[in-house]
């Protein structure tokens, strides 16, 4: 009667019309592209995280205030998530007097082709004046490869990744910044957060996507419960209606 996910904005774009035709609610804990909820293509889509229209300005303003670059290299991976953030961040950075060198690569590339992409970007695009490189990607491994390629070429810049790169086990370049759409509760002092962390510990480590995805699931469970408590049999239509009333 409903679904949790998908994780990525480009995945929501792909399946949104199918869920619309089915009249079925689907809730993401991580798809942030702003147009997903404004284009009209995904009328049964919901999310529990802020869109790029919120995350993008937060990231851009943090870079402006704390990293104070005069020029940045901003690279998208041609996916909806990445290009959406670039669209939001670029005018804010430019308005602050920062020179933005916007480049792209194919995020689906692998192996030698991916290595060539990274090498070309570092060699031909990253110059000494660009003290910050912004990587709004969904692949932490690609961000790590970019950072390693920088190091191999003897170039220095501060890397700033968005939520897709927030994977401490994969993206380990010293001095790197990452942002995220959800809270990191792993070191929280809250009793509830401590209980959740302890409860999932036996299943192994979890990433930043865990808590928002848990919340997306909870919204649907509560919606189904509300339908049952009203004495009705859950259907796609009445579960969708209940989910959209969630505060």
Backbone as numpy.savetxt, mean C-alpha at the origin, in Angstrom:
# Nx Ny Nz CAx CAy CAz Cx Cy Cz
-21.26 -15.34 0.46 -22.07 -14.11 0.46 -21.22 -12.84 0.46
-19.91 -12.96 0.68 -19.02 -11.79 0.69 -17.59 -12.30 0.64
-16.65 -11.38 0.44 -15.24 -11.78 0.34 -14.34 -10.75 1.01
-13.20 -11.22 1.53 -12.16 -10.35 2.06 -11.05 -10.28 1.02
-10.62 -9.04 0.69 -9.57 -8.86 -0.32 -10.19 -8.28 -1.58
-9.36 -8.15 -2.64 -7.95 -8.50 -2.74 -7.07 -7.49 -2.02
-5.75 -7.80 -2.01 -4.80 -6.94 -1.32 -4.42 -5.70 -2.13
-4.18 -5.88 -3.43 -3.64 -4.81 -4.26 -4.69 -4.03 -5.03
-4.40 -2.75 -5.28 -5.34 -1.90 -6.01 -5.58 -2.41 -7.42
-4.52 -2.87 -8.10 -4.68 -3.36 -9.46 -5.54 -4.62 -9.49
-5.50 -5.40 -8.41 -6.33 -6.60 -8.32 -7.80 -6.23 -8.15
-8.06 -5.18 -7.36 -9.44 -4.70 -7.19 -9.97 -4.20 -8.53
-9.14 -3.48 -9.28 -9.56 -3.02 -10.60 -9.95 -4.19 -11.50
-9.21 -5.29 -11.37 -9.46 -6.45 -12.23 -10.76 -7.16 -11.89
-11.06 -7.30 -10.60 -12.23 -8.10 -10.21 -13.45 -7.26 -9.84
-13.26 -5.93 -9.70 -14.36 -5.08 -9.28 -15.63 -5.22 -10.12
-15.53 -5.16 -11.44 -16.73 -5.31 -12.26 -17.43 -6.66 -12.09
-16.66 -7.71 -11.78 -17.25 -9.03 -11.58 -18.06 -9.07 -10.28
-17.50 -8.49 -9.22 -18.24 -8.42 -7.96 -19.46 -7.51 -8.08
-19.32 -6.45 -8.86 -20.46 -5.55 -9.10 -21.59 -6.31 -9.77
-21.26 -7.08 -10.79 -22.27 -7.85 -11.50 -22.92 -8.90 -10.59
-22.13 -9.42 -9.65 -22.63 -10.44 -8.73 -23.38 -9.83 -7.55
-23.26 -8.50 -7.37 -23.89 -7.84 -6.23 -23.30 -8.29 -4.90
-22.00 -8.53 -4.90 -21.34 -9.13 -3.74 -20.32 -8.19 -3.11
-20.43 -8.00 -1.80 -19.49 -7.14 -1.09 -18.12 -7.77 -1.04
-17.09 -6.93 -1.24 -15.72 -7.38 -1.00 -14.95 -6.24 -0.36
-14.24 -6.56 0.73 -13.59 -5.56 1.55 -12.09 -5.81 1.59
-11.32 -4.77 1.29 -9.87 -4.88 1.33 -9.30 -4.20 2.56
-8.22 -4.77 3.07 -7.51 -4.15 4.18 -6.27 -3.42 3.71
-6.11 -3.27 2.37 -4.85 -2.68 1.91 -4.91 -1.99 0.55
-5.99 -2.12 -0.22 -6.06 -1.49 -1.54 -6.38 -0.01 -1.37
-5.44 0.87 -1.74 -5.55 2.28 -1.39 -5.78 3.24 -2.55
-5.73 2.77 -3.80 -5.92 3.70 -4.93 -7.24 4.45 -4.77
-7.16 5.77 -4.82 -8.34 6.61 -4.54 -9.49 6.34 -5.48
-9.22 6.12 -6.75 -10.30 5.98 -7.75 -11.10 4.70 -7.60
-10.64 3.76 -6.78 -11.38 2.51 -6.60 -12.78 2.76 -6.07
-12.93 3.81 -5.27 -14.24 4.12 -4.69 -14.91 5.32 -5.33
-14.33 5.84 -6.42 -14.93 7.01 -7.08 -15.22 6.80 -8.56
-14.68 5.74 -9.16 -14.82 5.55 -10.60 -16.18 5.01 -11.01
-16.90 4.38 -10.06 -18.19 3.77 -10.39 -18.08 2.34 -10.88
-16.85 1.85 -11.04 -16.66 0.50 -11.55 -16.75 -0.56 -10.46
-16.64 -0.13 -9.19 -16.54 -1.10 -8.10 -17.57 -0.78 -7.02
-18.83 -0.83 -7.38 -19.88 -0.34 -6.48 -20.09 -1.20 -5.24
-19.55 -2.40 -5.21 -19.69 -3.25 -4.02 -18.39 -3.36 -3.25
-17.42 -2.52 -3.62 -16.11 -2.54 -2.97 -16.08 -1.63 -1.75
-15.48 -2.13 -0.67 -15.30 -1.36 0.56 -13.87 -1.57 1.04
-13.39 -0.69 1.90 -12.06 -0.86 2.48 -12.03 -0.28 3.89
-11.05 -0.72 4.67 -10.93 -0.26 6.06 -9.67 0.56 6.25
-9.05 0.99 5.17 -7.86 1.83 5.23 -8.08 3.10 4.42
-7.31 4.12 4.75 -7.42 5.39 4.04 -6.90 5.25 2.61
-7.46 6.01 1.67 -7.00 5.95 0.28 -5.72 6.76 0.06
-5.21 6.67 -1.16 -3.99 7.42 -1.50 -4.16 8.92 -1.32
-5.40 9.40 -1.42 -5.66 10.82 -1.24 -5.30 11.28 0.16
-5.20 10.34 1.09 -4.77 10.64 2.46 -3.31 10.24 2.64
-2.97 9.03 2.22 -1.62 8.53 2.43 -0.58 9.33 1.64
-0.90 9.66 0.39 0.05 10.38 -0.45 0.49 11.71 0.14
-0.45 12.58 0.53 -0.06 13.85 1.15 0.70 13.67 2.46
0.31 12.67 3.26 1.04 12.41 4.51 2.50 12.09 4.22
2.71 11.21 3.24 4.08 10.82 2.88 4.86 12.00 2.33
4.25 12.72 1.39 4.94 13.84 0.75 5.31 14.90 1.78
4.39 15.23 2.66 4.66 16.26 3.66 5.70 15.81 4.69
5.72 14.51 4.98 6.75 14.01 5.89 8.13 14.17 5.25
8.23 13.83 3.97 9.50 13.97 3.26 9.95 15.43 3.23
9.01 16.31 2.95 9.33 17.75 2.88 9.83 18.26 4.23
9.13 17.88 5.30 9.42 18.43 6.62 10.65 17.81 7.27
10.80 16.49 7.11 11.84 15.79 7.87 13.10 15.48 7.06
12.95 15.22 5.77 14.11 14.86 4.96 14.66 16.05 4.17
13.81 17.05 3.94 14.22 18.33 3.35 15.06 18.21 2.07
14.62 17.43 1.10 15.39 17.32 -0.14 15.17 18.52 -1.05
16.15 18.81 -1.90 15.97 19.81 -2.95 15.53 19.16 -4.25
15.84 17.87 -4.37 15.43 17.10 -5.55 15.23 15.65 -5.14
14.26 14.99 -5.78 13.99 13.58 -5.49 13.86 12.80 -6.79
14.15 11.51 -6.70 13.87 10.57 -7.78 12.66 9.77 -7.35
11.59 9.84 -8.13 10.32 9.18 -7.80 10.03 8.14 -8.88
9.98 6.87 -8.49 9.87 5.79 -9.46 8.59 4.99 -9.23
7.74 4.86 -10.25 6.57 3.99 -10.13 6.85 2.66 -10.84
6.03 1.64 -10.51 6.22 0.33 -11.14 5.09 0.00 -12.11
4.38 1.07 -12.55 3.34 0.97 -13.57 2.08 0.24 -13.10
1.96 -0.01 -11.79 0.75 -0.61 -11.24 -0.15 0.49 -10.69
-1.45 0.18 -10.55 -2.43 1.17 -10.12 -2.09 1.76 -8.76
-1.61 0.92 -7.85 -1.25 1.39 -6.51 -0.14 2.43 -6.61
0.89 2.10 -7.36 2.07 2.95 -7.47 1.77 4.26 -8.19
1.12 4.18 -9.33 0.82 5.39 -10.11 -0.16 6.30 -9.38
-1.05 5.70 -8.58 -1.99 6.51 -7.81 -1.28 7.37 -6.79
-0.31 6.80 -6.09 0.46 7.57 -5.12 1.31 8.64 -5.78
1.90 8.30 -6.92 2.72 9.27 -7.65 1.88 10.49 -8.05
0.68 10.24 -8.53 -0.22 11.32 -8.95 -0.52 12.29 -7.81
-0.67 11.74 -6.61 -0.98 12.56 -5.45 0.26 13.29 -4.92
1.38 12.60 -4.86 2.57 13.14 -4.21 3.30 14.20 -5.04
3.33 14.01 -6.36 4.13 14.88 -7.21 3.80 16.36 -7.08
2.52 16.77 -7.20 2.24 18.21 -7.10 2.55 18.81 -5.74
2.47 18.01 -4.68 2.78 18.51 -3.34 4.28 18.76 -3.22
5.07 17.82 -3.71 6.53 17.99 -3.68 6.96 19.17 -4.54
6.37 19.28 -5.72 6.71 20.36 -6.65 6.35 21.72 -6.06
5.18 21.80 -5.42 4.74 23.06 -4.82 5.67 23.51 -3.70
6.37 22.55 -3.10 7.33 22.86 -2.02 8.69 23.25 -2.58
8.80 23.35 -3.90 10.05 23.77 -4.53 11.03 22.64 -4.77
10.55 21.40 -4.67 11.41 20.23 -4.86 11.36 19.79 -6.32
12.51 19.55 -6.92 12.57 19.04 -8.29 12.28 17.54 -8.27
11.28 17.12 -9.04 10.87 15.72 -9.06 11.25 15.08 -10.39
12.12 14.10 -10.34 12.48 13.30 -11.51 11.64 12.03 -11.47
10.56 11.99 -12.27 9.63 10.86 -12.24 9.99 9.85 -13.32
10.24 8.62 -12.90 10.59 7.54 -13.82 9.70 6.32 -13.55
9.71 5.37 -14.48 8.91 4.15 -14.35 9.73 2.92 -14.73
9.30 1.78 -14.22 9.82 0.50 -14.70 8.69 -0.51 -14.62
8.85 -1.63 -15.27 7.81 -2.66 -15.29 7.92 -3.53 -14.05
6.97 -3.37 -13.13 7.02 -4.10 -11.87 6.86 -5.59 -11.98
6.46 -6.09 -13.16 6.31 -7.53 -13.34 7.60 -8.17 -13.86
8.61 -7.36 -14.15 9.89 -7.92 -14.61 10.55 -8.73 -13.52
11.32 -9.73 -13.92 12.03 -10.58 -12.97 13.44 -10.88 -13.49
14.24 -11.51 -12.65 15.54 -12.00 -13.06 16.45 -10.94 -13.63
17.10 -11.30 -14.74 18.08 -10.41 -15.37 17.43 -9.14 -15.87
16.18 -9.23 -16.32 15.48 -8.04 -16.82 15.25 -7.05 -15.69
14.84 -7.55 -14.53 14.63 -6.67 -13.37 15.95 -6.05 -12.94
17.00 -6.84 -12.89 18.31 -6.32 -12.52 18.75 -5.22 -13.48
18.47 -5.42 -14.77 18.79 -4.41 -15.76 17.99 -3.13 -15.53
16.70 -3.29 -15.15 15.86 -2.13 -14.85 16.47 -1.31 -13.72
16.84 -1.99 -12.63 17.38 -1.30 -11.47 18.70 -0.62 -11.79
19.56 -1.33 -12.51 20.87 -0.79 -12.87 20.73 0.45 -13.74
19.80 0.40 -14.71 19.59 1.53 -15.60 19.07 2.75 -14.86
18.13 2.53 -13.93 17.56 3.64 -13.16 18.63 4.30 -12.30
19.43 3.49 -11.63 20.47 4.05 -10.77 21.54 4.76 -11.59
21.94 4.15 -12.69 23.01 4.71 -13.51 22.61 6.00 -14.21
21.44 5.97 -14.85 21.07 7.09 -15.72 20.20 8.15 -15.07
19.57 7.82 -13.93 18.60 8.76 -13.35 18.98 9.31 -11.98
19.67 8.53 -11.16 19.98 8.99 -9.81 21.25 9.84 -9.83
21.08 11.14 -9.58 22.23 12.04 -9.56 22.46 12.57 -8.14
23.55 13.24 -7.95 23.97 13.66 -6.62 23.00 14.63 -5.96
22.25 15.39 -6.76 21.32 16.37 -6.18 20.06 15.71 -5.63
19.76 14.49 -6.08 18.56 13.78 -5.63 18.89 12.98 -4.37
18.63 13.61 -3.25 19.04 13.02 -1.97 18.01 12.04 -1.41
16.83 12.00 -2.02 15.78 11.07 -1.60 15.25 10.33 -2.83
15.08 9.01 -2.70 14.46 8.20 -3.75 13.16 7.63 -3.17
12.05 7.94 -3.82 10.74 7.50 -3.33 10.30 6.28 -4.14
9.99 5.19 -3.42 9.64 3.92 -4.06 8.23 3.49 -3.63
7.18 3.96 -4.31 5.82 3.55 -3.96 5.48 2.22 -4.63
6.15 1.16 -4.18 6.02 -0.15 -4.80 5.36 -1.14 -3.86
4.89 -2.24 -4.43 4.32 -3.32 -3.62 5.31 -4.44 -3.37
6.49 -4.33 -3.92 7.50 -5.37 -3.76 8.68 -4.88 -2.92
8.77 -5.40 -1.70 9.90 -5.06 -0.84 11.20 -5.62 -1.42
11.11 -6.78 -2.07 12.30 -7.40 -2.65 12.88 -6.53 -3.77
12.01 -5.92 -4.56 12.48 -5.02 -5.62 13.14 -3.78 -5.02
12.55 -3.27 -3.94 13.12 -2.10 -3.28 14.51 -2.44 -2.71
14.64 -3.64 -2.16 15.92 -4.09 -1.64 16.95 -4.18 -2.77
16.52 -4.70 -3.91 17.43 -4.82 -5.06 17.87 -3.44 -5.55
16.94 -2.48 -5.55 17.30 -1.13 -5.96 18.35 -0.56 -5.00
18.13 -0.74 -3.71 19.08 -0.24 -2.72 20.45 -0.89 -2.85
20.47 -2.18 -3.08 21.74 -2.89 -3.26 22.47 -2.42 -4.52
21.70 -2.15 -5.59 22.29 -1.65 -6.83 22.91 -0.28 -6.61
22.23 0.56 -5.83 22.79 1.87 -5.45 24.13 1.71 -4.75
24.16 0.81 -3.78 25.38 0.59 -3.00 26.51 0.08 -3.88
26.19 -0.82 -4.81 27.20 -1.37 -5.71 27.80 -0.29 -6.60
26.98 0.71 -6.94 27.46 1.79 -7.80 28.04 2.95 -7.00
28.08 2.81 -5.69 28.67 3.84 -4.84 27.84 5.10 -4.73
26.53 4.97 -4.97 25.66 6.15 -4.88 24.91 6.13 -3.56
24.68 7.33 -3.03 23.99 7.44 -1.74 22.76 8.32 -1.87
21.69 7.88 -1.26 20.44 8.65 -1.17 19.59 7.95 -0.12
18.67 8.69 0.47 17.75 8.10 1.44 16.58 7.49 0.69
16.31 6.21 0.95 15.18 5.54 0.31 13.93 5.72 1.17
12.80 6.00 0.49 11.52 6.16 1.18 10.50 5.27 0.47
10.13 4.17 1.12 9.15 3.26 0.53 7.78 3.42 1.16
6.75 3.05 0.42 5.39 3.09 0.97 5.02 1.70 1.48
3.74 1.48 1.80 3.36 0.30 2.56 3.75 -1.03 1.92
3.78 -1.10 0.60 4.13 -2.35 -0.05 5.56 -2.78 0.23
6.40 -1.84 0.65 7.80 -2.16 0.95 8.05 -2.36 2.45
6.98 -2.24 3.24 7.13 -2.35 4.70 7.23 -3.82 5.09
8.37 -4.42 4.80 8.63 -5.82 5.12 10.05 -5.90 5.67
10.20 -5.78 6.99 11.53 -5.67 7.60 12.48 -6.81 7.25
11.94 -7.99 6.96 12.80 -9.11 6.63 13.33 -9.07 5.21
12.72 -8.23 4.36 13.12 -8.16 2.95 13.80 -6.85 2.58
13.32 -5.76 3.14 13.84 -4.43 2.79 14.69 -3.95 3.95
16.01 -4.13 3.85 16.88 -3.94 5.00 17.99 -2.92 4.77
17.82 -2.05 3.78 18.84 -1.04 3.50 18.88 -0.04 4.66
20.06 0.16 5.25 20.19 1.05 6.40 19.73 2.47 6.07
19.04 3.09 7.03 18.61 4.47 6.87 17.33 4.66 6.08
16.69 3.55 5.72 15.47 3.61 4.91 14.26 4.00 5.75
13.32 4.71 5.11 12.02 5.03 5.72 10.93 4.26 4.97
9.90 3.84 5.71 8.71 3.28 5.07 7.47 3.85 5.76
6.40 3.98 4.99 5.13 4.42 5.57 4.15 3.26 5.50
3.03 3.38 6.18 2.02 2.34 6.09 0.63 2.88 6.34
-0.36 2.17 5.81 -1.77 2.57 5.94 -2.36 2.12 7.27
-1.69 1.20 7.98 -2.22 0.68 9.23 -1.18 0.73 10.33
-1.58 0.59 11.57 -0.64 0.69 12.69 0.20 -0.56 12.85
1.42 -0.38 13.31 2.28 -1.50 13.69 2.04 -1.75 15.17
1.37 -2.84 15.49 1.03 -3.10 16.89 2.02 -4.02 17.58
3.10 -4.39 16.87 4.02 -5.39 17.41 4.68 -4.95 18.71
4.86 -3.65 18.91 5.49 -3.16 20.14 4.55 -2.28 20.96
3.26 -2.35 20.64 2.27 -1.53 21.35 2.13 -1.96 22.81
1.86 -1.00 23.67 1.67 -1.28 25.09 0.21 -1.54 25.43
-0.69 -1.35 24.48 -2.11 -1.57 24.71 -2.37 -3.03 25.09
-3.25 -3.25 26.05 -3.56 -4.61 26.49 -4.16 -5.43 25.35
-5.04 -4.80 24.58 -5.67 -5.49 23.44 -4.63 -5.87 22.40
-3.76 -4.91 22.06 -2.73 -5.18 21.06 -1.78 -6.28 21.53
-1.42 -6.24 22.80 -0.53 -7.28 23.34 -1.19 -8.65 23.23
-2.49 -8.70 23.49 -3.22 -9.96 23.43 -3.26 -10.50 22.00
-3.46 -9.60 21.04 -3.49 -10.02 19.63 -2.12 -10.54 19.21
-1.07 -9.80 19.57 0.29 -10.21 19.21 0.61 -11.58 19.81
0.25 -11.77 21.07 0.49 -13.05 21.73 -0.32 -14.16 21.08
-1.55 -13.83 20.71 -2.44 -14.83 20.13 -1.98 -15.36 18.78
-1.34 -14.50 17.99 -0.91 -14.93 16.66 0.53 -15.44 16.65
1.23 -15.29 17.77 2.66 -15.65 17.82 2.90 -17.10 17.43
1.98 -17.99 17.82 2.19 -19.42 17.54 2.10 -19.74 16.04
1.55 -18.79 15.27 1.43 -19.02 13.83 2.59 -18.40 13.05
3.52 -17.77 13.76 4.66 -17.14 13.09 4.45 -15.64 12.95
5.46 -14.93 12.43 5.37 -13.47 12.33 4.32 -13.02 11.32
3.78 -11.84 11.52 2.80 -11.27 10.59 3.27 -9.88 10.20
2.82 -9.41 9.05 3.24 -8.11 8.57 2.21 -7.04 8.85
2.46 -5.86 8.31 1.59 -4.71 8.54 0.21 -4.90 7.93
0.08 -5.84 6.98 -1.22 -6.08 6.35 -2.15 -6.88 7.26
-1.58 -7.48 8.30 -2.36 -8.38 9.13 -3.52 -7.74 9.86
-3.26 -6.64 10.56 -4.30 -6.00 11.37 -5.44 -5.44 10.51
-5.15 -4.69 9.44 -6.26 -4.21 8.60 -7.07 -5.33 7.94
-6.40 -6.42 7.58 -7.12 -7.55 6.97 -8.00 -8.23 8.01
-7.51 -8.31 9.24 -8.33 -8.81 10.35 -9.58 -7.95 10.50
-9.39 -6.62 10.42 -10.52 -5.71 10.59 -11.52 -5.84 9.44
-11.01 -6.02 8.21 -11.90 -6.22 7.06 -12.76 -7.47 7.26
-12.13 -8.51 7.77 -12.85 -9.76 8.05 -13.91 -9.53 9.13
-13.54 -8.78 10.16 -14.48 -8.50 11.27 -15.71 -7.75 10.77
-15.51 -6.79 9.86 -16.64 -6.04 9.31 -17.65 -6.99 8.65
-17.13 -7.92 7.85 -18.03 -8.86 7.17 -18.69 -9.83 8.15
-17.95 -10.28 9.14 -18.53 -11.18 10.14 -19.65 -10.49 10.91
-19.41 -9.21 11.25 -20.44 -8.44 11.96 -21.67 -8.21 11.08
-21.43 -7.97 9.78 -22.54 -7.77 8.85 -23.40 -9.03 8.74
-22.73 -10.18 8.60 -23.46 -11.44 8.51 -24.22 -11.69 9.81
-23.58 -11.40 10.94 -24.23 -11.58 12.24 -25.47 -10.70 12.38
-25.37 -9.46 11.88 -26.51 -8.55 11.97 -27.71 -9.07 11.17
-27.42 -9.64 10.00 -28.49 -10.21 9.18 -29.15 -11.38 9.91
-28.33 -12.24 10.51 -28.87 -13.40 11.23 -29.71 -12.97 12.43
-29.21 -11.96 13.16 -29.93 -11.47 14.35 -31.27 -10.85 13.96
-31.38 -10.39 12.71 -32.64 -9.82 12.23 -33.60 -10.92 11.75
-33.19 -12.17 11.91 -34.05 -13.29 11.54 -34.06 -13.60 10.06
-33.04 -13.13 9.34 -32.99 -13.36 7.90 -31.83 -14.29 7.54
-31.95 -14.91 6.38 -30.87 -15.76 5.88 -29.87 -14.88 5.12
-28.59 -14.95 5.45 -27.60 -14.10 4.77 -27.58 -14.34 3.26
-27.59 -13.24 2.53 -27.49 -13.28 1.07 -26.48 -12.22 0.66
-26.10 -12.22 -0.60 -25.17 -11.20 -1.07 -25.75 -9.81 -0.87
-27.03 -9.66 -1.15 -27.67 -8.34 -1.09 -27.77 -7.82 0.34
-28.28 -8.66 1.27 -28.48 -8.12 2.62 -27.16 -8.02 3.40
-26.16 -8.84 3.08 -24.86 -8.69 3.72 -24.16 -7.43 3.21
-24.28 -7.15 1.92 -23.73 -5.91 1.36 -24.37 -4.70 2.03
-25.69 -4.74 2.17 -26.40 -3.61 2.80 -25.94 -3.41 4.24
-25.74 -4.51 4.96 -25.31 -4.41 6.36 -23.87 -3.91 6.44
-23.03 -4.37 5.54 -21.61 -3.96 5.56 -21.47 -2.48 5.29
-22.27 -1.94 4.38 -22.15 -0.53 4.03 -22.63 0.38 5.16
-23.32 -0.18 6.14 -23.77 0.63 7.28 -22.74 0.66 8.40
-21.63 -0.04 8.22 -20.59 -0.09 9.26 -19.97 1.29 9.47
-19.85 1.69 10.72 -19.14 2.91 11.07 -17.72 2.51 11.43
